Amino acid sequence: MQMADLMVSEGWKDAGYEYLCIDDCWMAPERDSKGRLQADPQRFPSGIQHLANYVHSKGLKLGIYADVGNKTCAGFPGSFGYYDIDAQTFADWGVDLLKFDGCHCDSVTSLADGYKYMSLALNRTGRSIVYSCEWPLYMRPFHKPNYTDIQYYCNYWRNYDDIYDSWESIKNILAWTTDNQKEIVEVAGPGGWNDPDMLVIGNFGLSWDQQVTQMALWAIMAAPLLMSNDLRQISSQAKALLQNEDVIAVNQDPLGKQGYCFRKENKIEVWERPLSNLAWAVAVRNLQEIGGPRSYTIQVASLGQGIACNPGCIITQLLPEKVQLGFYEWTVTLKTRINPSGTVLLRLDYI
């Protein structure tokens, strides 16, 4: 409830953050006499419906957690055998988003069937509930995920391991994404998104430049922006980054196409993402973690599949700070300076 209050009073809701999500461990260890999930009476003494009503009174939406298998990852009751009753329980409570985890599932078949069934069960309630899946993450060790199915049944889905508040974790997620982008980029679009997991900006594990890198690349990847931090003690610098309206506009661009890494050379990565109105976002990332800022020069003609600035464009640097770089012709070069483990995020508006 404190977080809901802060989301409104500190400008998070105005910036576009509208879901307040509870993760694993909210449940009591047993279902009630009618087989329904119930909230832990110590942590949620008024129950989930009361919390949902409070969150809704703030103009926000409530997200909750459950698991496709016999138990949640932390060992609380799973939804296997209870998909219909759990979907209806969440709808009755006024839940707006379900994160459906994949622990303790006894077979690949029941995993896939369970994710499909819960999608249909949520729809049958008649309540609009965003459906977040971990289906491909749990499927991948056994065989290649069927993204046609996943996109059909889920609104967004985790492909890779849990994020941690560490730079190593961010690097691993980005490396996995670039290695698998041919498989995953094309399936993302309005209604269904790849989820590289939460934003850990505003915590303790990332330097400032590393926080900039996460925000820039999550915007390029069209990732759901779900913060995992304590809004009661976030720094003003991290808050400004997370509420940056220009970067959020890139992330939420209505064209809905996920970006990709198209060049890697000399410890520099260049990512790009097509935006609406023929605009493009470009991120230049410095993979080196020692030394000082590095200069990198790129042909403008190579950006945006060769069409972003043909014959010209206006380039604006959005991160690490906003700078109007001005008009660039197709034939010139663009020079950037990127801090170690940092990223420069650019927006190219077609003329």
Short mmCIF file of C-alpha atoms in Angstrom, two decimals:
data_model
loop_
_atom_site.label_atom_id
_atom_site.label_comp_id
_atom_site.label_asym_id
_atom_site.label_seq_id
_atom_site.Cartn_x
_atom_site.Cartn_y
_atom_site.Cartn_z
CA MET A 1 0.00 0.00 0.00
CA GLN A 2 2.93 2.31 0.66
CA MET A 3 4.26 1.49 -2.81
CA ALA A 4 0.88 2.28 -4.35
CA ASP A 5 0.83 5.63 -2.55
CA LEU A 6 4.35 6.43 -3.78
CA MET A 7 3.59 5.37 -7.36
CA VAL A 8 1.02 8.17 -7.43
CA SER A 9 2.70 10.84 -5.28
CA GLU A 10 6.18 10.47 -6.80
CA GLY A 11 5.13 10.60 -10.45
CA TRP A 12 5.52 6.91 -11.36
CA LYS A 13 1.91 6.55 -12.45
CA ASP A 14 2.16 9.72 -14.55
CA ALA A 15 5.30 8.31 -16.20
CA GLY A 16 3.34 5.21 -17.24
CA TYR A 17 4.03 2.67 -14.49
CA GLU A 18 0.57 1.29 -13.68
CA TYR A 19 0.94 -2.27 -12.35
CA LEU A 20 1.89 -3.06 -8.77
CA CYS A 21 2.91 -6.74 -8.72
CA ILE A 22 3.29 -9.22 -5.87
CA ASP A 23 5.72 -12.09 -6.44
CA ASP A 24 5.98 -15.54 -4.85
CA CYS A 25 5.33 -16.13 -1.11
CA TRP A 26 2.09 -14.15 -0.78
CA MET A 27 0.02 -17.31 -0.19
CA ALA A 28 -0.95 -19.24 2.90
CA PRO A 29 0.62 -22.72 2.87
CA GLU A 30 -2.76 -24.42 2.36
CA ARG A 31 -5.83 -23.81 0.22
CA ASP A 32 -9.15 -23.12 1.93
CA SER A 33 -11.96 -25.68 2.43
CA LYS A 34 -13.28 -24.96 -1.08
CA GLY A 35 -9.90 -25.44 -2.71
CA ARG A 36 -9.21 -21.74 -3.21
CA LEU A 37 -5.87 -20.04 -2.71
CA GLN A 38 -5.75 -17.72 0.27
CA ALA A 39 -3.38 -14.97 1.32
CA ASP A 40 -0.90 -15.38 4.15
CA PRO A 41 -2.87 -14.04 7.13
CA GLN A 42 0.16 -12.38 8.72
CA ARG A 43 1.38 -10.52 5.62
CA PHE A 44 -1.99 -9.80 4.04
CA PRO A 45 -4.40 -9.67 7.00
CA SER A 46 -7.13 -7.96 4.95
CA GLY A 47 -6.75 -10.31 1.97
CA ILE A 48 -5.92 -9.70 -1.66
CA GLN A 49 -9.29 -8.26 -2.68
CA HIS A 50 -8.89 -5.46 -0.15
CA LEU A 51 -5.42 -4.73 -1.52
CA ALA A 52 -6.74 -4.78 -5.10
CA ASN A 53 -9.47 -2.31 -4.14
CA TYR A 54 -6.88 -0.02 -2.57
CA VAL A 55 -4.59 -0.22 -5.60
CA HIS A 56 -7.55 0.45 -7.93
CA SER A 57 -8.56 3.47 -5.82
CA LYS A 58 -5.19 4.97 -6.77
CA GLY A 59 -5.84 4.43 -10.48
CA LEU A 60 -3.36 1.54 -10.55
CA LYS A 61 -3.62 -2.19 -11.31
CA LEU A 62 -2.66 -5.22 -9.23
CA GLY A 63 -0.49 -8.12 -10.38
CA ILE A 64 -0.17 -11.46 -8.60
CA TYR A 65 1.91 -14.65 -8.84
CA ALA A 66 1.04 -18.34 -9.23
CA ASP A 67 2.68 -21.45 -10.67
CA VAL A 68 1.72 -23.92 -13.42
CA GLY A 69 3.01 -26.90 -11.42
CA ASN A 70 2.23 -28.61 -8.11
CA LYS A 71 4.03 -25.98 -6.02
CA THR A 72 5.40 -22.48 -6.52
CA CYS A 73 9.17 -22.06 -6.68
CA ALA A 74 9.17 -21.23 -2.95
CA GLY A 75 7.00 -24.26 -2.12
CA PHE A 76 3.52 -22.72 -1.77
CA PRO A 77 0.42 -24.28 -3.42
CA GLY A 78 0.72 -24.57 -7.21
CA SER A 79 -2.17 -24.28 -9.67
CA PHE A 80 -1.90 -27.74 -11.25
CA GLY A 81 -5.38 -29.27 -11.09
CA TYR A 82 -6.82 -25.93 -10.00
CA TYR A 83 -6.46 -23.73 -13.10
CA ASP A 84 -10.15 -22.84 -13.39
CA ILE A 85 -10.68 -22.15 -9.71
CA ASP A 86 -7.49 -20.07 -9.45
CA ALA A 87 -8.32 -18.01 -12.54
CA GLN A 88 -11.79 -17.30 -11.13
CA THR A 89 -10.36 -16.50 -7.69
CA PHE A 90 -7.99 -13.94 -9.20
CA ALA A 91 -10.80 -12.41 -11.25
CA ASP A 92 -13.07 -12.26 -8.19
CA TRP A 93 -10.34 -10.49 -6.24
CA GLY A 94 -9.91 -7.88 -8.98
CA VAL A 95 -6.44 -8.96 -10.11
CA ASP A 96 -5.22 -7.35 -13.36
CA LEU A 97 -2.04 -9.34 -14.14
CA LEU A 98 -0.89 -12.90 -13.47
CA LYS A 99 2.75 -13.93 -13.48
CA PHE A 100 2.61 -17.71 -13.99
CA ASP A 101 5.84 -19.46 -13.04
CA GLY A 102 7.00 -22.92 -14.14
CA CYS A 103 8.45 -24.70 -11.10
CA HIS A 104 7.51 -28.23 -9.94
CA CYS A 105 5.91 -29.35 -13.19
CA ASP A 106 6.15 -33.08 -13.78
CA SER A 107 6.50 -33.14 -17.58
CA VAL A 108 7.07 -30.99 -20.65
CA THR A 109 3.56 -31.89 -21.83
CA SER A 110 1.85 -30.78 -18.63
CA LEU A 111 3.94 -27.58 -18.69
CA ALA A 112 2.75 -26.63 -22.18
CA ASP A 113 -0.81 -27.79 -21.55
CA GLY A 114 -0.93 -25.93 -18.25
CA TYR A 115 0.17 -22.63 -19.76
CA LYS A 116 -2.41 -22.99 -22.53
CA TYR A 117 -5.18 -24.01 -20.14
CA MET A 118 -4.58 -21.10 -17.74
CA SER A 119 -4.68 -18.66 -20.68
CA LEU A 120 -8.11 -19.95 -21.66
CA ALA A 121 -9.26 -20.07 -18.02
CA LEU A 122 -8.31 -16.42 -17.49
CA ASN A 123 -10.23 -15.44 -20.63
CA ARG A 124 -13.27 -17.39 -19.49
CA THR A 125 -13.51 -15.24 -16.34
CA GLY A 126 -14.43 -12.27 -18.53
CA ARG A 127 -11.91 -10.08 -16.69
CA SER A 128 -9.04 -8.50 -18.59
CA ILE A 129 -5.93 -10.03 -16.99
CA VAL A 130 -2.45 -9.62 -18.46
CA TYR A 131 -0.81 -13.05 -18.70
CA SER A 132 2.93 -13.27 -18.00
CA CYS A 133 4.46 -16.69 -18.78
CA GLU A 134 7.76 -18.43 -18.03
CA TRP A 135 6.93 -21.13 -20.54
CA PRO A 136 9.96 -20.85 -22.88
CA LEU A 137 12.39 -20.60 -19.93
CA TYR A 138 11.24 -23.94 -18.53
CA MET A 139 10.75 -25.57 -21.95
CA ARG A 140 14.16 -24.73 -23.40
CA PRO A 141 16.24 -27.36 -21.53
CA PHE A 142 14.09 -30.09 -23.15
CA HIS A 143 13.34 -28.79 -26.62
CA LYS A 144 13.04 -25.62 -28.66
CA PRO A 145 10.10 -23.45 -27.55
CA ASN A 146 7.20 -23.07 -29.96
CA TYR A 147 6.96 -19.28 -30.06
CA THR A 148 3.87 -19.38 -32.28
CA ASP A 149 2.00 -21.06 -29.41
CA ILE A 150 3.63 -18.93 -26.73
CA GLN A 151 2.73 -15.70 -28.54
CA TYR A 152 -0.83 -16.94 -29.05
CA TYR A 153 -1.49 -17.79 -25.40
CA CYS A 154 0.69 -15.30 -23.46
CA ASN A 155 1.06 -11.51 -23.30
CA TYR A 156 4.73 -11.62 -22.38
CA TRP A 157 7.18 -14.38 -21.57
CA ARG A 158 10.51 -14.99 -19.91
CA ASN A 159 13.17 -16.69 -22.02
CA TYR A 160 16.15 -16.66 -19.67
CA ASP A 161 17.20 -16.91 -16.02
CA ASP A 162 16.05 -14.65 -13.20
CA ILE A 163 17.70 -11.26 -13.03
CA TYR A 164 19.75 -10.28 -9.99
CA ASP A 165 20.92 -6.91 -8.76
CA SER A 166 24.31 -7.39 -10.39
CA TRP A 167 26.10 -6.30 -13.55
CA GLU A 168 27.04 -9.92 -14.28
CA SER A 169 23.34 -10.76 -14.45
CA ILE A 170 22.55 -7.89 -16.85
CA LYS A 171 25.47 -8.89 -19.10
CA ASN A 172 24.33 -12.51 -19.20
CA ILE A 173 20.79 -11.51 -20.20
CA LEU A 174 22.05 -9.22 -22.97
CA ALA A 175 24.51 -11.86 -24.23
CA TRP A 176 21.78 -14.50 -24.32
CA THR A 177 19.46 -12.10 -26.16
CA THR A 178 22.02 -11.30 -28.86
CA ASP A 179 22.86 -14.99 -29.27
CA ASN A 180 19.17 -15.88 -29.73
CA GLN A 181 17.79 -12.76 -31.39
CA LYS A 182 17.10 -14.45 -34.72
CA GLU A 183 14.64 -16.72 -32.91
CA ILE A 184 12.94 -14.25 -30.56
CA VAL A 185 12.92 -10.74 -32.09
CA GLU A 186 10.42 -11.50 -34.85
CA VAL A 187 7.80 -12.93 -32.49
CA ALA A 188 7.51 -9.76 -30.40
CA GLY A 189 4.82 -7.21 -31.13
CA PRO A 190 1.67 -5.60 -29.74
CA GLY A 191 -0.02 -8.09 -27.43
CA GLY A 192 3.05 -10.30 -26.92
CA TRP A 193 6.55 -9.40 -25.75
CA ASN A 194 9.87 -11.00 -24.85
CA ASP A 195 10.60 -10.30 -21.18
CA PRO A 196 14.29 -10.01 -20.21
CA ASP A 197 13.09 -9.63 -16.60
CA MET A 198 12.90 -6.72 -14.20
CA LEU A 199 14.63 -3.39 -14.01
CA VAL A 200 17.02 -3.38 -11.03
CA ILE A 201 17.85 0.31 -11.41
CA GLY A 202 17.74 2.15 -8.09
CA ASN A 203 19.22 -0.69 -6.04
CA PHE A 204 22.86 -1.34 -5.11
CA GLY A 205 24.45 -3.68 -7.65
CA LEU A 206 24.90 -1.44 -10.71
CA SER A 207 27.06 1.61 -11.29
CA TRP A 208 25.43 4.67 -12.84
CA ASP A 209 26.64 3.76 -16.33
CA GLN A 210 25.40 0.20 -15.90
CA GLN A 211 21.97 1.49 -14.87
CA VAL A 212 21.94 3.63 -18.03
CA THR A 213 22.81 0.52 -20.05
CA GLN A 214 19.91 -1.46 -18.59
CA MET A 215 17.40 1.33 -19.24
CA ALA A 216 18.67 1.95 -22.78
CA LEU A 217 18.75 -1.70 -23.84
CA TRP A 218 15.40 -2.57 -22.23
CA ALA A 219 13.95 0.30 -24.29
CA ILE A 220 15.58 -1.08 -27.46
CA MET A 221 14.30 -4.59 -26.67
CA ALA A 222 10.68 -3.39 -26.25
CA ALA A 223 10.82 -5.03 -22.83
CA PRO A 224 8.07 -4.72 -20.24
CA LEU A 225 9.32 -2.13 -17.75
CA LEU A 226 8.67 -3.65 -14.34
CA MET A 227 10.84 -2.25 -11.55
CA SER A 228 12.21 -4.37 -8.71
CA ASN A 229 13.27 -1.75 -6.19
CA ASP A 230 12.17 0.12 -3.08
CA LEU A 231 10.48 3.37 -4.04
CA ARG A 232 10.83 4.58 -0.44
CA GLN A 233 14.60 4.90 -0.75
CA ILE A 234 15.41 5.38 -4.42
CA SER A 235 17.93 8.05 -5.42
CA SER A 236 16.80 11.09 -7.38
CA GLN A 237 19.22 10.12 -10.18
CA ALA A 238 17.77 6.60 -10.53
CA LYS A 239 14.24 8.00 -10.31
CA ALA A 240 14.94 10.46 -13.14
CA LEU A 241 16.34 7.64 -15.29
CA LEU A 242 13.34 5.36 -14.69
CA GLN A 243 10.90 8.20 -15.36
CA ASN A 244 12.72 9.53 -18.45
CA GLU A 245 9.83 10.27 -20.81
CA ASP A 246 11.94 10.16 -23.98
CA VAL A 247 13.32 6.70 -23.17
CA ILE A 248 9.90 5.41 -22.07
CA ALA A 249 8.51 6.70 -25.39
CA VAL A 250 11.09 4.57 -27.24
CA ASN A 251 10.22 1.54 -25.10
CA GLN A 252 6.47 2.01 -25.57
CA ASP A 253 6.60 2.96 -29.25
CA PRO A 254 3.30 1.94 -30.88
CA LEU A 255 4.97 0.24 -33.86
CA GLY A 256 5.85 -2.44 -31.32
CA LYS A 257 8.92 -3.90 -33.03
CA GLN A 258 11.74 -5.27 -30.89
CA GLY A 259 15.26 -4.04 -31.61
CA TYR A 260 18.38 -6.11 -32.17
CA CYS A 261 22.15 -6.00 -32.06
CA PHE A 262 23.50 -5.53 -35.61
CA ARG A 263 27.19 -4.86 -35.07
CA LYS A 264 29.85 -5.96 -32.61
CA GLU A 265 33.45 -4.87 -33.07
CA ASN A 266 36.35 -3.78 -30.87
CA LYS A 267 34.35 -4.28 -27.67
CA ILE A 268 31.51 -2.07 -28.96
CA GLU A 269 27.95 -3.22 -29.66
CA VAL A 270 25.49 -1.26 -31.80
CA TRP A 271 21.78 -1.98 -31.38
CA GLU A 272 18.87 -0.44 -33.27
CA ARG A 273 15.11 -0.50 -33.19
CA PRO A 274 12.59 0.75 -35.79
CA LEU A 275 10.04 3.21 -34.39
CA SER A 276 6.83 4.70 -35.72
CA ASN A 277 6.93 7.63 -38.18
CA LEU A 278 10.10 6.22 -39.80
CA ALA A 279 12.17 7.04 -36.70
CA TRP A 280 14.83 4.74 -35.24
CA ALA A 281 16.45 4.26 -31.85
CA VAL A 282 20.14 3.35 -31.76
CA ALA A 283 22.15 2.22 -28.74
CA VAL A 284 25.96 2.16 -28.72
CA ARG A 285 27.28 0.05 -25.85
CA ASN A 286 30.84 -0.06 -24.53
CA LEU A 287 31.65 -3.63 -23.50
CA GLN A 288 34.94 -2.64 -21.87
CA GLU A 289 34.84 -2.21 -18.11
CA ILE A 290 38.24 -0.61 -17.56
CA GLY A 291 39.86 2.59 -18.77
CA GLY A 292 38.03 5.78 -19.64
CA PRO A 293 35.36 6.76 -22.17
CA ARG A 294 35.91 5.40 -25.68
CA SER A 295 35.17 7.16 -28.93
CA TYR A 296 33.29 5.29 -31.61
CA THR A 297 32.57 6.50 -35.13
CA ILE A 298 29.90 4.98 -37.34
CA GLN A 299 28.65 5.74 -40.84
CA VAL A 300 25.22 7.33 -40.63
CA ALA A 301 24.34 5.42 -43.82
CA SER A 302 24.68 2.13 -41.92
CA LEU A 303 22.01 2.97 -39.34
CA GLY A 304 18.38 1.94 -39.53
CA GLN A 305 19.05 -0.67 -42.25
CA GLY A 306 20.48 2.12 -44.38
CA ILE A 307 17.25 4.09 -44.54
CA ALA A 308 17.01 5.94 -41.21
CA CYS A 309 18.88 9.01 -42.45
CA ASN A 310 18.44 8.82 -46.21
CA PRO A 311 18.68 11.64 -47.23
CA GLY A 312 18.89 13.12 -43.70
CA CYS A 313 17.72 12.96 -40.10
CA ILE A 314 17.70 14.82 -36.82
CA ILE A 315 19.68 12.96 -34.16
CA THR A 316 19.00 13.41 -30.44
CA GLN A 317 21.06 11.77 -27.71
CA LEU A 318 18.64 10.59 -25.00
CA LEU A 319 21.07 8.87 -22.59
CA PRO A 320 23.20 9.29 -20.54
CA GLU A 321 21.83 12.81 -20.84
CA LYS A 322 19.72 14.56 -23.44
CA VAL A 323 21.69 16.43 -26.11
CA GLN A 324 20.36 17.75 -29.42
CA LEU A 325 23.00 16.63 -31.92
CA GLY A 326 21.26 18.23 -34.88
CA PHE A 327 20.88 17.44 -38.58
CA TYR A 328 22.90 14.62 -40.17
CA GLU A 329 23.11 13.81 -43.86
CA TRP A 330 23.23 10.21 -45.04
CA THR A 331 26.84 10.57 -46.24
CA VAL A 332 28.47 11.69 -42.97
CA THR A 333 29.78 9.91 -39.87
CA LEU A 334 28.52 10.06 -36.30
CA LYS A 335 31.00 10.10 -33.44
CA THR A 336 30.05 9.07 -29.89
CA ARG A 337 31.87 8.74 -26.58
CA ILE A 338 30.77 5.90 -24.31
CA ASN A 339 31.81 5.31 -20.71
CA PRO A 340 33.08 1.88 -19.62
CA SER A 341 30.10 -0.54 -19.31
CA GLY A 342 27.89 2.36 -20.40
CA THR A 343 25.59 3.01 -23.34
CA VAL A 344 24.69 6.02 -25.47
CA LEU A 345 21.05 5.96 -26.60
CA LEU A 346 20.17 7.95 -29.72
CA ARG A 347 16.92 8.77 -31.48
CA LEU A 348 16.96 9.36 -35.26
CA ASP A 349 13.98 11.25 -36.63
CA TYR A 350 13.57 11.06 -40.39
CA ILE A 351 13.40 14.22 -42.48
#
